[in-house]
Amino acid sequence: MKSGWRWYGAKDAISLREIRQAGVTDVVAALYGRRPGEVWPVEEIQALARQVKDAGMTWSVVESVPVHEDIKKHAGDWRTYVENYKQTLRNLAACDIKTVCYNFMPVLDWTRSNLAYVLPDGSDVLCYNHVEVAAFDLFSLKRPNAARDYDEETRDRAKTLWEKLPPSERTRIEKSILLGLPGTVDDLTPAEFLKQLDAYRDIGEETLRAHLYGFLNEITPVLEETGVKMAIHPDDPPRPLFGLPRVLSNATDIRRMCRECPSTNVGLTLCTGSLGGSLDNDEVAIFREFAPRVHFGHFRNIRHIAPGVFHESESHLRGKVDMIGLVKELLKEERRRGEGIVVRPDHGRHLEIDRARTCYSGYDYGGRLVGLAELRGLVFGLEHGMQG
Ligand code: DNO
């Protein structure tokens, strides 16, 4: 396992020196100043790569080169954005950066309803509660026809919840969904969010799938010529949201992508926490089945506490995800390839040592430091014959 770490560049409260001291070799970064659809200039890529190198590490994975919304919709200038995407891939490859994480979730990147769910020890984590999301959708956003996207029980529970929530809690849910999560390109007002949702009115699941596969097959010649590997990030959470289609939530979706896009340069970010958001997903089986296509890993654990409600766990090793089984698959695949796969500790608890600084939600120092140490300890134990 190559130890990765997501770094938000100049805006990150965490320094490269701290990251290096966490035992990291591979930095996961992006040109955050560039808008979706723009070509990333070689000089800018080189400058960031040099900064990372001077700190004793390598920028080896990009997270993310965002896919412009128009590519997902086949709207406006989408063909130009595809060409620009190809050029960005060529420019990254010229700087020897050959793994690209991205997602194909419409409008919102990942979604949570609580960015500070408090655990018994006083640390806090991110939480997704489907009833809170439904309540927001139905009674705050008031999305037209939202009711038909929820079953009766969820609608009733959402109504009861919303009625009893104090204004501060309602605001907490609204802000958690619309603002503040890294990954989402712009903070959204409710009106802007509704407008963007409406733009997907006529785009169903099959259409979005066709757009994803079409995009990947269109860029495949560039992937093969440069050696770049595309690592799609699964839908987080892995279920339809706000009436939007989802196309990468489970093994069936991955299987289909692999069938429609035969190049092995088209692969996956094995994000255990995203896949683990559904009790039906078996992350270890997914790793096993698609191992040659796993180009990057996000490892974390989660706990499901009620139907449709989960939060990140108190440890990267314990929870819904069988981390021992997963790391065994990782080691097996690494032996087969004869090289390591970059894995980053995905999200961590917000601990006391980070209270004095503001990190991106889920991306504190202490919590991820512990997570990475746990993962490395597990790898060390397994490599030295410890029985799981
Ligand atoms: C959340 C992240 C995602 C991820 C993107 C990839 O913590 O895993 O925001 O970076 O979905 O495009």
Short mmCIF file of C-alpha atoms and ligand atoms in Angstrom, two decimals:
data_model
loop_
_atom_site.label_atom_id
_atom_site.label_comp_id
_atom_site.label_asym_id
_atom_site.label_seq_id
_atom_site.Cartn_x
_atom_site.Cartn_y
_atom_site.Cartn_z
CA MET A 1 0.00 0.00 0.00
CA LYS A 2 1.36 3.36 -0.96
CA SER A 3 0.30 5.86 1.71
CA GLY A 4 -1.71 8.64 0.12
CA TRP A 5 -3.10 11.86 1.56
CA ARG A 6 -5.43 14.41 0.07
CA TRP A 7 -4.00 17.90 0.14
CA TYR A 8 -5.97 21.01 -0.79
CA GLY A 9 -2.94 23.08 -1.75
CA ALA A 10 -2.41 26.61 -0.51
CA LYS A 11 -5.88 26.74 1.04
CA ASP A 12 -5.28 23.66 3.18
CA ALA A 13 -4.75 24.30 6.88
CA ILE A 14 -2.46 21.25 6.91
CA SER A 15 1.09 21.74 5.71
CA LEU A 16 3.10 19.44 3.46
CA ARG A 17 5.55 19.02 6.31
CA GLU A 18 2.79 17.63 8.53
CA ILE A 19 1.69 15.34 5.72
CA ARG A 20 5.20 14.03 5.23
CA GLN A 21 5.49 13.38 8.95
CA ALA A 22 2.34 11.28 8.79
CA GLY A 23 4.38 8.79 6.75
CA VAL A 24 2.84 9.78 3.44
CA THR A 25 4.61 9.10 0.16
CA ASP A 26 1.90 9.97 -2.35
CA VAL A 27 0.04 13.24 -2.32
CA VAL A 28 -3.42 13.43 -3.84
CA ALA A 29 -4.10 16.93 -5.13
CA ALA A 30 -5.60 19.02 -7.91
CA LEU A 31 -5.42 22.47 -9.45
CA TYR A 32 -8.24 23.73 -7.30
CA GLY A 33 -8.24 27.15 -8.92
CA ARG A 34 -9.26 25.72 -12.28
CA ARG A 35 -12.94 25.52 -13.16
CA PRO A 36 -14.51 22.37 -14.62
CA GLY A 37 -14.01 22.34 -18.38
CA GLU A 38 -10.74 24.31 -18.38
CA VAL A 39 -7.46 22.91 -19.67
CA TRP A 40 -4.89 22.58 -16.88
CA PRO A 41 -1.69 24.24 -18.05
CA VAL A 42 1.52 22.20 -17.82
CA GLU A 43 3.35 25.00 -15.96
CA GLU A 44 0.75 25.06 -13.19
CA ILE A 45 0.80 21.30 -12.83
CA GLN A 46 4.59 21.36 -12.72
CA ALA A 47 4.66 24.09 -10.08
CA LEU A 48 2.40 22.14 -7.74
CA ALA A 49 4.26 18.88 -8.40
CA ARG A 50 7.54 20.64 -7.58
CA GLN A 51 6.16 21.93 -4.29
CA VAL A 52 5.18 18.39 -3.32
CA LYS A 53 8.52 17.01 -4.46
CA ASP A 54 10.44 19.63 -2.48
CA ALA A 55 8.53 18.42 0.57
CA GLY A 56 9.82 14.89 -0.04
CA MET A 57 6.73 13.32 -1.61
CA THR A 58 5.20 12.71 -5.03
CA TRP A 59 1.99 14.11 -6.46
CA SER A 60 0.84 10.91 -8.09
CA VAL A 61 -2.96 11.02 -8.05
CA VAL A 62 -5.27 13.81 -9.13
CA GLU A 63 -8.49 14.18 -7.21
CA SER A 64 -10.35 15.41 -9.14
CA VAL A 65 -10.37 16.56 -12.70
CA PRO A 66 -14.07 17.44 -12.49
CA VAL A 67 -16.27 16.46 -15.39
CA HIS A 68 -18.18 19.54 -16.57
CA GLU A 69 -21.93 19.29 -15.97
CA ASP A 70 -22.49 19.87 -19.69
CA ILE A 71 -20.64 16.62 -20.48
CA LYS A 72 -22.98 14.75 -18.15
CA LYS A 73 -25.98 16.37 -19.84
CA HIS A 74 -24.68 16.57 -23.43
CA ALA A 75 -25.57 20.22 -23.34
CA GLY A 76 -23.98 23.45 -24.52
CA ASP A 77 -20.27 23.23 -25.29
CA TRP A 78 -19.85 19.71 -24.02
CA ARG A 79 -17.74 18.56 -26.97
CA THR A 80 -15.23 21.33 -26.32
CA TYR A 81 -15.09 20.31 -22.66
CA VAL A 82 -14.32 16.72 -23.67
CA GLU A 83 -11.46 17.94 -25.87
CA ASN A 84 -10.22 20.10 -23.01
CA TYR A 85 -10.40 17.12 -20.69
CA LYS A 86 -8.21 15.13 -23.06
CA GLN A 87 -5.69 17.94 -23.17
CA THR A 88 -5.61 18.11 -19.38
CA LEU A 89 -4.91 14.37 -19.29
CA ARG A 90 -2.06 14.79 -21.77
CA ASN A 91 -0.64 17.64 -19.71
CA LEU A 92 -0.84 15.62 -16.52
CA ALA A 93 0.84 12.67 -18.19
CA ALA A 94 3.62 14.98 -19.43
CA CYS A 95 4.28 15.69 -15.73
CA ASP A 96 4.14 11.97 -14.95
CA ILE A 97 0.85 12.13 -13.05
CA LYS A 98 -1.12 9.19 -14.31
CA THR A 99 -4.01 8.43 -11.99
CA VAL A 100 -7.12 10.58 -12.17
CA CYS A 101 -10.04 10.35 -9.75
CA TYR A 102 -13.32 11.90 -10.84
CA ASN A 103 -17.01 11.25 -10.42
CA PHE A 104 -20.12 11.26 -12.55
CA MET A 105 -22.65 12.37 -9.93
CA PRO A 106 -24.91 15.07 -11.33
CA VAL A 107 -25.00 18.48 -9.61
CA LEU A 108 -23.79 17.51 -6.14
CA ASP A 109 -20.60 15.69 -5.35
CA TRP A 110 -20.99 13.79 -2.07
CA THR A 111 -23.87 14.53 0.28
CA ARG A 112 -24.14 14.58 4.07
CA SER A 113 -26.84 15.97 6.34
CA ASN A 114 -24.65 16.51 9.40
CA LEU A 115 -21.03 17.59 9.28
CA ALA A 116 -20.51 17.28 13.04
CA TYR A 117 -22.20 14.20 14.42
CA VAL A 118 -20.82 13.81 17.93
CA LEU A 119 -19.47 10.43 19.04
CA PRO A 120 -19.47 9.32 22.70
CA ASP A 121 -15.85 10.44 23.15
CA GLY A 122 -16.68 14.00 22.04
CA SER A 123 -15.01 13.83 18.63
CA ASP A 124 -17.25 14.40 15.65
CA VAL A 125 -17.73 12.84 12.25
CA LEU A 126 -19.84 13.20 9.11
CA CYS A 127 -23.28 11.65 9.00
CA TYR A 128 -25.88 10.91 6.33
CA ASN A 129 -29.50 10.61 7.39
CA HIS A 130 -31.94 9.88 4.59
CA VAL A 131 -34.93 11.12 6.59
CA GLU A 132 -33.21 14.47 7.14
CA VAL A 133 -32.39 14.67 3.43
CA ALA A 134 -36.01 13.85 2.56
CA ALA A 135 -37.24 16.47 5.03
CA PHE A 136 -34.96 19.07 3.46
CA ASP A 137 -36.12 18.11 -0.03
CA LEU A 138 -39.83 18.11 0.80
CA PHE A 139 -40.19 20.97 3.27
CA SER A 140 -37.25 23.33 2.86
CA LEU A 141 -36.32 23.07 -0.81
CA LYS A 142 -39.89 22.13 -1.78
CA ARG A 143 -38.69 20.52 -5.00
CA PRO A 144 -41.60 20.04 -7.40
CA ASN A 145 -42.78 16.41 -7.40
CA ALA A 146 -40.27 15.45 -4.72
CA ALA A 147 -42.94 13.41 -2.92
CA ARG A 148 -42.92 10.74 -5.59
CA ASP A 149 -39.26 9.97 -4.90
CA TYR A 150 -39.95 8.79 -1.32
CA ASP A 151 -42.09 6.00 0.03
CA GLU A 152 -44.92 6.80 2.37
CA GLU A 153 -43.05 5.84 5.50
CA THR A 154 -40.08 8.09 4.66
CA ARG A 155 -42.44 10.97 3.85
CA ASP A 156 -44.23 10.57 7.18
CA ARG A 157 -41.04 10.32 9.16
CA ALA A 158 -39.62 13.34 7.34
CA LYS A 159 -42.72 15.38 8.14
CA THR A 160 -42.67 14.48 11.83
CA LEU A 161 -38.96 15.23 12.00
CA TRP A 162 -39.15 18.60 10.23
CA GLU A 163 -42.04 19.79 12.40
CA LYS A 164 -40.18 19.16 15.60
CA LEU A 165 -36.76 20.42 14.49
CA PRO A 166 -35.67 23.79 15.93
CA PRO A 167 -34.63 26.39 13.32
CA SER A 168 -30.94 25.88 14.11
CA GLU A 169 -31.18 22.18 13.26
CA ARG A 170 -33.05 22.91 10.05
CA THR A 171 -30.28 25.32 9.08
CA ARG A 172 -27.67 22.71 9.95
CA ILE A 173 -29.25 20.29 7.47
CA GLU A 174 -29.68 22.94 4.76
CA LYS A 175 -26.10 24.08 5.06
CA SER A 176 -24.68 20.56 5.21
CA ILE A 177 -26.32 19.70 1.91
CA LEU A 178 -25.83 22.93 -0.01
CA LEU A 179 -22.62 24.38 1.39
CA GLY A 180 -19.35 23.41 2.75
CA LEU A 181 -18.40 20.01 1.40
CA PRO A 182 -15.17 19.99 -0.56
CA GLY A 183 -15.76 18.61 -4.02
CA THR A 184 -18.91 20.53 -4.82
CA VAL A 185 -17.73 23.22 -7.19
CA ASP A 186 -19.77 26.14 -5.88
CA ASP A 187 -21.86 26.71 -2.81
CA LEU A 188 -25.47 26.62 -3.93
CA THR A 189 -28.49 28.73 -3.08
CA PRO A 190 -31.76 26.78 -2.95
CA ALA A 191 -32.92 28.56 -6.13
CA GLU A 192 -29.72 27.69 -8.00
CA PHE A 193 -29.89 24.11 -6.75
CA LEU A 194 -33.49 23.76 -8.00
CA LYS A 195 -32.47 25.19 -11.35
CA GLN A 196 -29.61 22.72 -11.69
CA LEU A 197 -31.84 19.82 -10.67
CA ASP A 198 -34.41 20.86 -13.23
CA ALA A 199 -31.78 20.71 -15.97
CA TYR A 200 -31.76 16.93 -15.44
CA ARG A 201 -35.54 16.69 -15.86
CA ASP A 202 -35.23 14.71 -19.08
CA ILE A 203 -32.06 12.81 -18.24
CA GLY A 204 -32.85 9.40 -16.87
CA GLU A 205 -30.49 6.73 -15.64
CA GLU A 206 -29.97 5.12 -19.05
CA THR A 207 -29.13 8.44 -20.67
CA LEU A 208 -26.65 9.33 -17.96
CA ARG A 209 -25.05 5.90 -18.31
CA ALA A 210 -24.73 6.37 -22.06
CA HIS A 211 -23.09 9.75 -21.45
CA LEU A 212 -20.61 8.25 -19.00
CA TYR A 213 -19.62 5.35 -21.25
CA GLY A 214 -19.49 7.64 -24.30
CA PHE A 215 -17.20 10.05 -22.46
CA LEU A 216 -14.88 7.27 -21.31
CA ASN A 217 -14.66 5.63 -24.71
CA GLU A 218 -14.02 8.99 -26.32
CA ILE A 219 -11.03 9.67 -24.05
CA THR A 220 -9.74 6.07 -24.11
CA PRO A 221 -7.28 6.60 -27.00
CA VAL A 222 -5.65 9.35 -24.92
CA LEU A 223 -5.55 7.07 -21.88
CA GLU A 224 -3.88 4.34 -23.87
CA GLU A 225 -1.41 6.67 -25.53
CA THR A 226 -0.38 8.34 -22.26
CA GLY A 227 -0.90 5.54 -19.73
CA VAL A 228 -3.31 7.62 -17.65
CA LYS A 229 -5.77 5.63 -15.57
CA MET A 230 -9.23 6.98 -14.87
CA ALA A 231 -10.54 6.03 -11.43
CA ILE A 232 -14.22 6.80 -11.10
CA HIS A 233 -15.41 7.60 -7.59
CA PRO A 234 -18.60 5.76 -6.62
CA ASP A 235 -21.78 7.65 -5.84
CA ASP A 236 -21.81 8.89 -2.27
CA PRO A 237 -24.26 7.91 -0.89
CA PRO A 238 -24.95 5.07 -3.31
CA ARG A 239 -28.62 5.83 -3.87
CA PRO A 240 -30.61 8.24 -6.05
CA LEU A 241 -30.93 11.70 -4.52
CA PHE A 242 -33.19 14.65 -5.30
CA GLY A 243 -34.63 12.83 -8.30
CA LEU A 244 -31.20 12.68 -9.96
CA PRO A 245 -30.03 9.52 -11.69
CA ARG A 246 -27.13 7.51 -10.25
CA VAL A 247 -24.92 5.28 -12.36
CA LEU A 248 -22.09 4.06 -10.16
CA SER A 249 -23.49 2.78 -6.90
CA ASN A 250 -22.89 -0.97 -6.82
CA ALA A 251 -21.21 -4.01 -8.39
CA THR A 252 -23.79 -4.17 -11.19
CA ASP A 253 -22.98 -0.59 -12.22
CA ILE A 254 -19.24 -1.23 -12.12
CA ARG A 255 -19.66 -4.45 -14.09
CA ARG A 256 -21.60 -2.62 -16.72
CA MET A 257 -19.04 0.16 -16.99
CA CYS A 258 -16.26 -2.42 -17.38
CA ARG A 259 -18.22 -4.20 -20.09
CA GLU A 260 -19.06 -1.02 -22.01
CA CYS A 261 -15.58 0.41 -21.57
CA PRO A 262 -13.18 -2.50 -22.11
CA SER A 263 -9.91 -0.61 -21.65
CA THR A 264 -8.39 -1.45 -18.27
CA ASN A 265 -7.25 2.17 -18.09
CA VAL A 266 -10.88 2.83 -17.26
CA GLY A 267 -11.23 1.80 -13.64
CA LEU A 268 -12.28 2.61 -10.17
CA THR A 269 -11.51 4.48 -6.99
CA LEU A 270 -12.37 1.80 -4.46
CA CYS A 271 -14.05 4.07 -1.93
CA THR A 272 -15.15 1.82 0.91
CA GLY A 273 -17.14 4.49 2.69
CA SER A 274 -19.17 5.42 -0.38
CA LEU A 275 -19.94 1.84 -1.38
CA GLY A 276 -20.48 0.98 2.28
CA GLY A 277 -23.32 3.51 2.43
CA SER A 278 -25.48 0.68 1.12
CA LEU A 279 -25.89 -2.44 3.23
CA ASP A 280 -26.27 -4.39 -0.03
CA ASN A 281 -22.73 -3.65 -1.17
CA ASP A 282 -19.92 -6.04 -0.29
CA GLU A 283 -16.77 -3.96 -0.61
CA VAL A 284 -14.41 -6.94 -0.36
CA ALA A 285 -16.26 -8.84 -3.11
CA ILE A 286 -16.19 -5.69 -5.26
CA PHE A 287 -12.44 -5.37 -4.78
CA ARG A 288 -11.97 -9.06 -5.64
CA GLU A 289 -14.11 -8.92 -8.77
CA PHE A 290 -12.65 -5.73 -10.19
CA ALA A 291 -9.12 -5.88 -8.76
CA PRO A 292 -7.26 -5.16 -12.03
CA ARG A 293 -9.42 -2.07 -12.47
CA VAL A 294 -8.82 -0.67 -8.98
CA HIS A 295 -6.50 2.25 -9.62
CA PHE A 296 -6.82 4.10 -6.32
CA GLY A 297 -8.26 3.50 -2.86
CA HIS A 298 -10.18 5.57 -0.34
CA PHE A 299 -10.33 3.52 2.82
CA ARG A 300 -12.54 4.38 5.79
CA ASN A 301 -15.23 2.74 7.82
CA ILE A 302 -18.79 3.57 8.64
CA ARG A 303 -21.54 2.56 11.01
CA HIS A 304 -25.17 2.16 10.06
CA ILE A 305 -27.28 3.15 13.04
CA ALA A 306 -30.80 3.01 11.55
CA PRO A 307 -32.26 2.35 8.09
CA GLY A 308 -30.79 5.01 5.77
CA VAL A 309 -28.64 6.52 8.53
CA PHE A 310 -24.90 6.07 8.76
CA HIS A 311 -21.95 7.96 10.11
CA GLU A 312 -18.22 7.56 9.88
CA SER A 313 -16.89 5.22 12.41
CA GLU A 314 -14.61 5.81 15.40
CA SER A 315 -11.91 3.79 13.65
CA HIS A 316 -10.90 3.09 10.07
CA LEU A 317 -10.68 -0.58 10.99
CA ARG A 318 -14.02 -1.14 12.69
CA GLY A 319 -17.52 -0.87 11.30
CA LYS A 320 -19.51 -2.04 8.33
CA VAL A 321 -16.49 -2.50 6.07
CA ASP A 322 -14.44 -5.66 6.58
CA MET A 323 -11.13 -3.83 6.51
CA ILE A 324 -9.06 -6.94 7.12
CA GLY A 325 -10.66 -8.71 4.14
CA LEU A 326 -10.22 -5.62 2.04
CA VAL A 327 -6.56 -5.08 2.82
CA LYS A 328 -5.92 -8.76 2.10
CA GLU A 329 -7.39 -8.23 -1.39
CA LEU A 330 -5.28 -5.12 -1.79
CA LEU A 331 -2.09 -6.96 -0.90
CA LYS A 332 -2.98 -9.82 -3.22
CA GLU A 333 -3.53 -7.45 -6.14
CA GLU A 334 -0.34 -5.56 -5.37
CA ARG A 335 1.62 -8.82 -5.46
CA ARG A 336 0.04 -9.68 -8.79
CA ARG A 337 0.98 -6.29 -10.26
CA GLY A 338 4.36 -6.13 -8.63
CA GLU A 339 3.63 -2.58 -7.49
CA GLY A 340 1.79 -0.70 -4.80
CA ILE A 341 -1.61 0.96 -5.11
CA VAL A 342 -2.10 4.43 -3.64
CA VAL A 343 -4.63 4.38 -0.82
CA ARG A 344 -5.55 7.41 1.20
CA PRO A 345 -7.28 7.42 4.57
CA ASP A 346 -10.59 8.88 3.57
CA HIS A 347 -12.07 11.30 6.08
CA GLY A 348 -11.26 11.15 9.73
CA ARG A 349 -12.73 12.18 13.01
CA HIS A 350 -12.53 15.82 14.08
CA LEU A 351 -10.41 15.56 17.19
CA GLU A 352 -9.39 17.95 19.95
CA ILE A 353 -5.95 18.60 18.40
CA ASP A 354 -7.58 20.18 15.33
CA ARG A 355 -10.05 22.44 17.17
CA ALA A 356 -7.85 25.48 16.73
CA ARG A 357 -7.81 25.36 12.95
CA THR A 358 -10.38 24.98 10.24
CA CYS A 359 -9.87 22.03 7.96
CA TYR A 360 -12.19 20.91 5.19
CA SER A 361 -15.03 18.78 6.55
CA GLY A 362 -13.82 15.23 6.98
CA TYR A 363 -10.25 16.23 6.18
CA ASP A 364 -8.75 17.06 9.56
CA TYR A 365 -5.20 16.14 10.41
CA GLY A 366 -5.54 14.09 13.59
CA GLY A 367 -8.40 11.89 12.47
CA ARG A 368 -6.74 10.97 9.21
CA LEU A 369 -3.38 10.53 10.91
CA VAL A 370 -4.95 7.92 13.18
CA GLY A 371 -6.76 6.34 10.21
CA LEU A 372 -3.59 6.06 8.16
CA ALA A 373 -1.66 4.65 11.12
CA GLU A 374 -4.36 2.03 11.64
CA LEU A 375 -4.29 1.02 7.99
CA ARG A 376 -0.51 0.85 7.94
CA GLY A 377 -0.51 -1.25 11.10
CA LEU A 378 -2.96 -3.65 9.50
CA VAL A 379 -0.85 -3.89 6.34
CA PHE A 380 2.25 -4.48 8.43
CA GLY A 381 0.54 -7.19 10.45
CA LEU A 382 -0.84 -8.96 7.41
CA GLU A 383 2.45 -8.75 5.54
CA HIS A 384 4.13 -10.36 8.51
CA GLY A 385 1.75 -13.26 8.64
CA MET A 386 -0.61 -12.10 11.39
CA GLN A 387 -3.88 -14.01 11.16
CA GLY A 388 -6.96 -11.76 10.68
C1 DNO B 1 -15.18 13.15 -0.62
C2 DNO B 1 -14.48 12.79 -1.82
C3 DNO B 1 -15.20 13.18 -3.08
C4 DNO B 1 -14.33 12.83 -4.28
C5 DNO B 1 -14.98 13.14 -5.60
C6 DNO B 1 -14.14 12.62 -6.73
O1 DNO B 1 -14.62 13.12 0.43
O2 DNO B 1 -14.18 11.45 -1.79
O3 DNO B 1 -15.46 14.55 -3.06
O4 DNO B 1 -13.17 13.59 -4.23
O5 DNO B 1 -16.24 12.60 -5.68
O6 DNO B 1 -14.50 13.28 -7.90
#
